[in-house]
mmCIF file of N, CA and C in Angstrom:
data_model
loop_
_atom_site.group_PDB
_atom_site.id
_atom_site.type_symbol
_atom_site.label_atom_id
_atom_site.label_comp_id
_atom_site.label_asym_id
_atom_site.label_seq_id
_atom_site.Cartn_x
_atom_site.Cartn_y
_atom_site.Cartn_z
ATOM 1 N N MET A 27 17.221 48.500 124.494
ATOM 2 C CA MET A 27 16.993 48.842 123.104
ATOM 3 C C MET A 27 16.248 47.680 122.459
ATOM 4 N N SER A 28 15.177 47.995 121.852
ATOM 5 C CA SER A 28 14.368 46.938 121.259
ATOM 6 C C SER A 28 14.979 46.493 119.925
ATOM 7 N N HIS A 29 14.557 45.348 119.495
ATOM 8 C CA HIS A 29 15.060 44.760 118.261
ATOM 9 C C HIS A 29 14.726 45.637 117.044
ATOM 10 N N THR A 30 13.546 46.218 117.028
ATOM 11 C CA THR A 30 13.111 47.064 115.910
ATOM 12 C C THR A 30 13.972 48.320 115.817
ATOM 13 N N LEU A 31 14.274 48.914 116.948
ATOM 14 C CA LEU A 31 15.107 50.119 116.959
ATOM 15 C C LEU A 31 16.508 49.807 116.438
ATOM 16 N N LEU A 32 17.031 48.679 116.811
ATOM 17 C CA LEU A 32 18.357 48.266 116.342
ATOM 18 C C LEU A 32 18.368 48.071 114.829
ATOM 19 N N VAL A 33 17.323 47.485 114.288
ATOM 20 C CA VAL A 33 17.226 47.282 112.846
ATOM 21 C C VAL A 33 17.183 48.631 112.123
ATOM 22 N N TRP A 34 16.395 49.574 112.644
ATOM 23 C CA TRP A 34 16.308 50.896 112.035
ATOM 24 C C TRP A 34 17.649 51.633 112.127
ATOM 25 N N LEU A 35 18.339 51.500 113.219
ATOM 26 C CA LEU A 35 19.639 52.145 113.400
ATOM 27 C C LEU A 35 20.667 51.589 112.418
ATOM 28 N N VAL A 36 20.731 50.275 112.301
ATOM 29 C CA VAL A 36 21.659 49.653 111.355
ATOM 30 C C VAL A 36 21.290 50.024 109.924
ATOM 31 N N GLY A 37 20.006 50.029 109.615
ATOM 32 C CA GLY A 37 19.563 50.418 108.277
ATOM 33 C C GLY A 37 19.927 51.856 107.950
ATOM 34 N N GLY A 38 19.765 52.745 108.930
ATOM 35 C CA GLY A 38 20.126 54.155 108.722
ATOM 36 C C GLY A 38 21.619 54.335 108.496
ATOM 37 N N VAL A 39 22.426 53.620 109.278
ATOM 38 C CA VAL A 39 23.878 53.696 109.108
ATOM 39 C C VAL A 39 24.275 53.167 107.727
ATOM 40 N N LEU A 40 23.688 52.074 107.299
ATOM 41 C CA LEU A 40 23.976 51.536 105.965
ATOM 42 C C LEU A 40 23.554 52.497 104.860
ATOM 43 N N LEU A 41 22.427 53.141 105.036
ATOM 44 C CA LEU A 41 21.942 54.096 104.044
ATOM 45 C C LEU A 41 22.872 55.306 103.939
ATOM 46 N N VAL A 42 23.288 55.834 105.073
ATOM 47 C CA VAL A 42 24.223 56.969 105.068
ATOM 48 C C VAL A 42 25.561 56.536 104.456
ATOM 49 N N GLY A 43 26.039 55.347 104.815
ATOM 50 C CA GLY A 43 27.294 54.848 104.247
ATOM 51 C C GLY A 43 27.217 54.684 102.743
ATOM 52 N N ALA A 44 26.102 54.187 102.258
ATOM 53 C CA ALA A 44 25.929 54.029 100.810
ATOM 54 C C ALA A 44 25.893 55.390 100.121
ATOM 55 N N GLY A 45 25.262 56.364 100.751
ATOM 56 C CA GLY A 45 25.218 57.707 100.173
ATOM 57 C C GLY A 45 26.598 58.336 100.094
ATOM 58 N N VAL A 46 27.366 58.176 101.151
ATOM 59 C CA VAL A 46 28.732 58.713 101.153
ATOM 60 C C VAL A 46 29.573 58.013 100.086
ATOM 61 N N ALA A 47 29.454 56.707 99.998
ATOM 62 C CA ALA A 47 30.234 55.959 99.005
ATOM 63 C C ALA A 47 29.867 56.361 97.579
ATOM 64 N N THR A 48 28.580 56.533 97.301
ATOM 65 C CA THR A 48 28.183 56.894 95.933
ATOM 66 C C THR A 48 28.562 58.329 95.598
ATOM 67 N N THR A 49 28.789 59.147 96.603
ATOM 68 C CA THR A 49 29.234 60.519 96.363
ATOM 69 C C THR A 49 30.734 60.591 96.158
ATOM 70 N N LEU A 50 31.495 59.893 96.971
ATOM 71 C CA LEU A 50 32.949 60.010 96.937
ATOM 72 C C LEU A 50 33.634 59.122 95.900
ATOM 73 N N LEU A 51 33.088 57.973 95.616
ATOM 74 C CA LEU A 51 33.740 57.047 94.693
ATOM 75 C C LEU A 51 33.978 57.651 93.301
ATOM 76 N N PRO A 52 33.000 58.299 92.680
ATOM 77 C CA PRO A 52 33.280 58.907 91.365
ATOM 78 C C PRO A 52 34.353 59.999 91.429
ATOM 79 N N ARG A 53 34.384 60.736 92.524
ATOM 80 C CA ARG A 53 35.414 61.774 92.661
ATOM 81 C C ARG A 53 36.792 61.157 92.772
ATOM 82 N N TRP A 54 36.914 60.089 93.549
ATOM 83 C CA TRP A 54 38.208 59.417 93.675
ATOM 84 C C TRP A 54 38.650 58.835 92.350
ATOM 85 N N ARG A 55 37.725 58.254 91.623
ATOM 86 C CA ARG A 55 38.069 57.690 90.309
ATOM 87 C C ARG A 55 38.497 58.782 89.338
ATOM 88 N N ALA A 56 37.785 59.901 89.319
ATOM 89 C CA ALA A 56 38.127 61.007 88.424
ATOM 90 C C ALA A 56 39.497 61.575 88.775
ATOM 91 N N ARG A 57 39.771 61.716 90.051
ATOM 92 C CA ARG A 57 41.067 62.228 90.481
ATOM 93 C C ARG A 57 42.180 61.263 90.070
ATOM 94 N N GLY A 58 41.951 59.980 90.227
ATOM 95 C CA GLY A 58 42.951 58.992 89.814
ATOM 96 C C GLY A 58 43.182 59.007 88.312
ATOM 97 N N GLN A 59 42.108 59.139 87.557
ATOM 98 C CA GLN A 59 42.222 59.210 86.091
ATOM 99 C C GLN A 59 42.984 60.462 85.675
ATOM 100 N N GLU A 60 42.698 61.580 86.312
ATOM 101 C CA GLU A 60 43.401 62.828 85.999
ATOM 102 C C GLU A 60 44.890 62.688 86.305
ATOM 103 N N HIS A 61 45.215 62.057 87.409
ATOM 104 C CA HIS A 61 46.606 61.844 87.801
ATOM 105 C C HIS A 61 47.335 60.962 86.783
ATOM 106 N N ARG A 62 46.713 59.860 86.402
ATOM 107 C CA ARG A 62 47.340 58.958 85.425
ATOM 108 C C ARG A 62 47.509 59.627 84.064
ATOM 109 N N THR A 63 46.513 60.402 83.652
ATOM 110 C CA THR A 63 46.590 61.086 82.361
ATOM 111 C C THR A 63 47.694 62.129 82.352
ATOM 112 N N ALA A 64 47.796 62.892 83.434
ATOM 113 C CA ALA A 64 48.830 63.930 83.519
ATOM 114 C C ALA A 64 50.224 63.314 83.469
ATOM 115 N N TRP A 65 50.439 62.225 84.190
ATOM 116 C CA TRP A 65 51.755 61.600 84.179
ATOM 117 C C TRP A 65 52.046 60.902 82.858
ATOM 118 N N SER A 66 51.031 60.407 82.209
ATOM 119 C CA SER A 66 51.237 59.809 80.893
ATOM 120 C C SER A 66 51.693 60.870 79.893
ATOM 121 N N ALA A 67 51.056 62.031 79.942
ATOM 122 C CA ALA A 67 51.443 63.130 79.053
ATOM 123 C C ALA A 67 52.853 63.610 79.376
ATOM 124 N N ALA A 68 53.196 63.665 80.649
ATOM 125 C CA ALA A 68 54.541 64.099 81.039
ATOM 126 C C ALA A 68 55.598 63.110 80.553
ATOM 127 N N ARG A 69 55.338 61.814 80.721
ATOM 128 C CA ARG A 69 56.300 60.815 80.252
ATOM 129 C C ARG A 69 56.445 60.863 78.726
ATOM 130 N N ALA A 70 55.340 61.096 78.033
ATOM 131 C CA ALA A 70 55.410 61.195 76.566
ATOM 132 C C ALA A 70 56.237 62.408 76.151
ATOM 133 N N ALA A 71 56.067 63.530 76.839
ATOM 134 C CA ALA A 71 56.840 64.731 76.517
ATOM 135 C C ALA A 71 58.324 64.521 76.808
ATOM 136 N N ILE A 72 58.630 63.848 77.907
ATOM 137 C CA ILE A 72 60.027 63.565 78.247
ATOM 138 C C ILE A 72 60.638 62.630 77.207
ATOM 139 N N ASP A 73 59.899 61.620 76.806
ATOM 140 C CA ASP A 73 60.404 60.701 75.779
ATOM 141 C C ASP A 73 60.621 61.403 74.448
ATOM 142 N N SER A 74 59.718 62.288 74.089
ATOM 143 C CA SER A 74 59.860 63.035 72.840
ATOM 144 C C SER A 74 61.086 63.946 72.887
ATOM 145 N N ALA A 75 61.311 64.579 74.026
ATOM 146 C CA ALA A 75 62.487 65.438 74.176
ATOM 147 C C ALA A 75 63.765 64.608 74.110
ATOM 148 N N ALA A 76 63.744 63.412 74.680
ATOM 149 C CA ALA A 76 64.928 62.554 74.626
ATOM 150 C C ALA A 76 65.235 62.136 73.189
ATOM 151 N N VAL A 77 64.218 61.874 72.411
ATOM 152 C CA VAL A 77 64.421 61.531 70.999
ATOM 153 C C VAL A 77 65.008 62.723 70.253
ATOM 154 N N SER A 78 64.488 63.909 70.517
ATOM 155 C CA SER A 78 65.027 65.108 69.867
ATOM 156 C C SER A 78 66.474 65.342 70.282
ATOM 157 N N ARG A 79 66.804 65.073 71.545
ATOM 158 C CA ARG A 79 68.180 65.216 72.025
ATOM 159 C C ARG A 79 69.096 64.257 71.273
ATOM 160 N N ASP A 80 68.649 63.021 71.123
ATOM 161 C CA ASP A 80 69.472 62.031 70.439
ATOM 162 C C ASP A 80 69.642 62.348 68.958
ATOM 163 N N ALA A 81 68.674 63.024 68.372
ATOM 164 C CA ALA A 81 68.730 63.346 66.951
ATOM 165 C C ALA A 81 69.434 64.679 66.679
ATOM 166 N N ALA A 82 69.692 65.457 67.715
ATOM 167 C CA ALA A 82 70.295 66.781 67.523
ATOM 168 C C ALA A 82 71.737 66.645 67.056
ATOM 169 N N ALA A 83 72.115 67.572 66.186
ATOM 170 C CA ALA A 83 73.474 67.564 65.645
ATOM 171 C C ALA A 83 74.476 68.137 66.637
ATOM 172 N N SER A 84 74.034 69.022 67.501
ATOM 173 C CA SER A 84 74.942 69.643 68.467
ATOM 174 C C SER A 84 74.304 69.652 69.856
ATOM 175 N N ARG A 85 75.151 69.887 70.854
ATOM 176 C CA ARG A 85 74.660 69.953 72.227
ATOM 177 C C ARG A 85 73.964 71.295 72.445
ATOM 178 N N VAL A 86 72.884 71.262 73.212
ATOM 179 C CA VAL A 86 72.182 72.480 73.618
ATOM 180 C C VAL A 86 72.094 72.414 75.146
ATOM 181 N N PRO A 87 73.026 73.097 75.832
ATOM 182 C CA PRO A 87 73.092 72.980 77.294
ATOM 183 C C PRO A 87 71.793 73.366 78.005
ATOM 184 N N GLU A 88 71.129 74.389 77.532
ATOM 185 C CA GLU A 88 69.873 74.814 78.173
ATOM 186 C C GLU A 88 68.805 73.735 78.060
ATOM 187 N N ALA A 89 68.717 73.114 76.895
ATOM 188 C CA ALA A 89 67.745 72.038 76.698
ATOM 189 C C ALA A 89 68.094 70.832 77.560
ATOM 190 N N GLU A 90 69.380 70.532 77.666
ATOM 191 C CA GLU A 90 69.797 69.418 78.517
ATOM 192 C C GLU A 90 69.441 69.682 79.979
ATOM 193 N N ARG A 91 69.618 70.927 80.414
ATOM 194 C CA ARG A 91 69.268 71.293 81.785
ATOM 195 C C ARG A 91 67.767 71.157 82.016
ATOM 196 N N LEU A 92 66.975 71.620 81.053
ATOM 197 C CA LEU A 92 65.516 71.522 81.181
ATOM 198 C C LEU A 92 65.055 70.063 81.226
ATOM 199 N N LEU A 93 65.628 69.227 80.363
ATOM 200 C CA LEU A 93 65.239 67.819 80.356
ATOM 201 C C LEU A 93 65.648 67.129 81.657
ATOM 202 N N ALA A 94 66.831 67.444 82.160
ATOM 203 C CA ALA A 94 67.270 66.850 83.425
ATOM 204 C C ALA A 94 66.336 67.258 84.566
ATOM 205 N N ARG A 95 65.906 68.494 84.542
ATOM 206 C CA ARG A 95 64.968 68.965 85.572
ATOM 207 C C ARG A 95 63.622 68.258 85.442
ATOM 208 N N ALA A 96 63.141 68.096 84.224
ATOM 209 C CA ALA A 96 61.876 67.381 83.994
ATOM 210 C C ALA A 96 61.975 65.939 84.465
ATOM 211 N N GLU A 97 63.086 65.283 84.162
ATOM 212 C CA GLU A 97 63.275 63.901 84.604
ATOM 213 C C GLU A 97 63.366 63.813 86.123
ATOM 214 N N SER A 98 63.976 64.819 86.737
ATOM 215 C CA SER A 98 64.072 64.850 88.200
ATOM 216 C C SER A 98 62.690 64.992 88.836
ATOM 217 N N ILE A 99 61.872 65.849 88.268
ATOM 218 C CA ILE A 99 60.502 66.004 88.772
ATOM 219 C C ILE A 99 59.724 64.708 88.587
ATOM 220 N N ALA A 100 59.899 64.074 87.433
ATOM 221 C CA ALA A 100 59.195 62.818 87.166
ATOM 222 C C ALA A 100 59.630 61.719 88.129
ATOM 223 N N ALA A 101 60.892 61.722 88.519
ATOM 224 C CA ALA A 101 61.380 60.709 89.456
ATOM 225 C C ALA A 101 60.749 60.898 90.830
ATOM 226 N N GLY A 102 60.380 62.141 91.166
ATOM 227 C CA GLY A 102 59.757 62.424 92.458
ATOM 228 C C GLY A 102 58.313 61.994 92.545
ATOM 229 N N ARG A 103 57.663 61.782 91.408
ATOM 230 C CA ARG A 103 56.268 61.319 91.347
ATOM 231 C C ARG A 103 55.336 62.164 92.208
ATOM 232 N N GLY A 104 55.189 63.404 91.856
ATOM 233 C CA GLY A 104 54.265 64.268 92.576
ATOM 234 C C GLY A 104 52.857 64.152 92.040
ATOM 235 N N GLY A 105 52.112 65.200 92.211
ATOM 236 C CA GLY A 105 50.724 65.214 91.784
ATOM 237 C C GLY A 105 50.570 65.709 90.355
ATOM 238 N N VAL A 106 49.374 66.163 90.068
ATOM 239 C CA VAL A 106 49.048 66.621 88.715
ATOM 240 C C VAL A 106 49.857 67.863 88.356
ATOM 241 N N SER A 107 50.044 68.773 89.298
ATOM 242 C CA SER A 107 50.804 69.985 89.001
ATOM 243 C C SER A 107 52.268 69.669 88.717
ATOM 244 N N ALA A 108 52.835 68.699 89.421
ATOM 245 C CA ALA A 108 54.217 68.284 89.151
ATOM 246 C C ALA A 108 54.324 67.661 87.764
ATOM 247 N N ALA A 109 53.331 66.883 87.387
ATOM 248 C CA ALA A 109 53.323 66.286 86.050
ATOM 249 C C ALA A 109 53.244 67.376 84.983
ATOM 250 N N GLY A 110 52.421 68.379 85.224
ATOM 251 C CA GLY A 110 52.317 69.486 84.271
ATOM 252 C C GLY A 110 53.618 70.252 84.140
ATOM 253 N N ALA A 111 54.297 70.468 85.270
ATOM 254 C CA ALA A 111 55.580 71.172 85.241
ATOM 255 C C ALA A 111 56.619 70.351 84.488
ATOM 256 N N ALA A 112 56.672 69.056 84.739
ATOM 257 C CA ALA A 112 57.625 68.192 84.046
ATOM 258 C C ALA A 112 57.344 68.173 82.544
ATOM 259 N N ALA A 113 56.080 68.104 82.176
ATOM 260 C CA ALA A 113 55.719 68.097 80.756
ATOM 261 C C ALA A 113 56.099 69.414 80.092
ATOM 262 N N GLN A 114 55.863 70.524 80.774
ATOM 263 C CA GLN A 114 56.194 71.833 80.210
ATOM 264 C C GLN A 114 57.706 71.971 80.016
ATOM 265 N N LEU A 115 58.482 71.552 80.995
ATOM 266 C CA LEU A 115 59.937 71.616 80.866
ATOM 267 C C LEU A 115 60.425 70.736 79.719
ATOM 268 N N ALA A 116 59.870 69.548 79.605
ATOM 269 C CA ALA A 116 60.278 68.644 78.529
ATOM 270 C C ALA A 116 59.885 69.195 77.159
ATOM 271 N N ARG A 117 58.711 69.794 77.061
ATOM 272 C CA ARG A 117 58.304 70.395 75.774
ATOM 273 C C ARG A 117 59.225 71.546 75.385
ATOM 274 N N GLU A 118 59.620 72.345 76.373
ATOM 275 C CA GLU A 118 60.529 73.458 76.097
ATOM 276 C C GLU A 118 61.895 72.931 75.643
ATOM 277 N N ALA A 119 62.388 71.889 76.298
ATOM 278 C CA ALA A 119 63.661 71.280 75.880
ATOM 279 C C ALA A 119 63.534 70.722 74.470
ATOM 280 N N ASP A 120 62.427 70.062 74.190
ATOM 281 C CA ASP A 120 62.186 69.515 72.853
ATOM 282 C C ASP A 120 62.186 70.631 71.814
ATOM 283 N N ARG A 121 61.535 71.736 72.128
ATOM 284 C CA ARG A 121 61.480 72.882 71.208
ATOM 285 C C ARG A 121 62.887 73.426 70.938
ATOM 286 N N LEU A 122 63.691 73.533 71.995
ATOM 287 C CA LEU A 122 65.051 74.051 71.822
ATOM 288 C C LEU A 122 65.883 73.133 70.934
ATOM 289 N N TRP A 123 65.780 71.837 71.145
ATOM 290 C CA TRP A 123 66.550 70.917 70.306
ATOM 291 C C TRP A 123 66.068 70.955 68.861
ATOM 292 N N ARG A 124 64.801 71.085 68.653
ATOM 293 C CA ARG A 124 64.272 71.129 67.280
ATOM 294 C C ARG A 124 64.694 72.396 66.552
ATOM 295 N N THR A 125 64.803 73.499 67.271
ATOM 296 C CA THR A 125 65.208 74.748 66.620
ATOM 297 C C THR A 125 66.706 74.808 66.355
ATOM 298 N N HIS A 126 67.503 73.990 67.035
ATOM 299 C CA HIS A 126 68.944 74.001 66.845
ATOM 300 C C HIS A 126 69.427 72.883 65.928
ATOM 301 N N GLN A 127 68.582 72.325 65.133
ATOM 302 C CA GLN A 127 69.023 71.242 64.241
ATOM 303 C C GLN A 127 69.544 71.768 62.963
#
């Protein structure tokens, strides 16, 4: 293998690698941002439901069950869909506590 062929081969591999990196890196970053945003929203919903629970005048067993389930999902640290489910459960618990005040 001549020296020139080796240079072209290495250059081609570097070019393909750079193309793959420039294609995949933004997708990985977007996926990571989506994951962090979803879990941030879920934690905020759980915290809001906990505040409503603490402010409620009476116990609401259904809301307590929903919040416990949301916290359990959050402890498992799943993906975006798990974060959405936890947020939805926490919002529903929050709604129940707010309506029973």
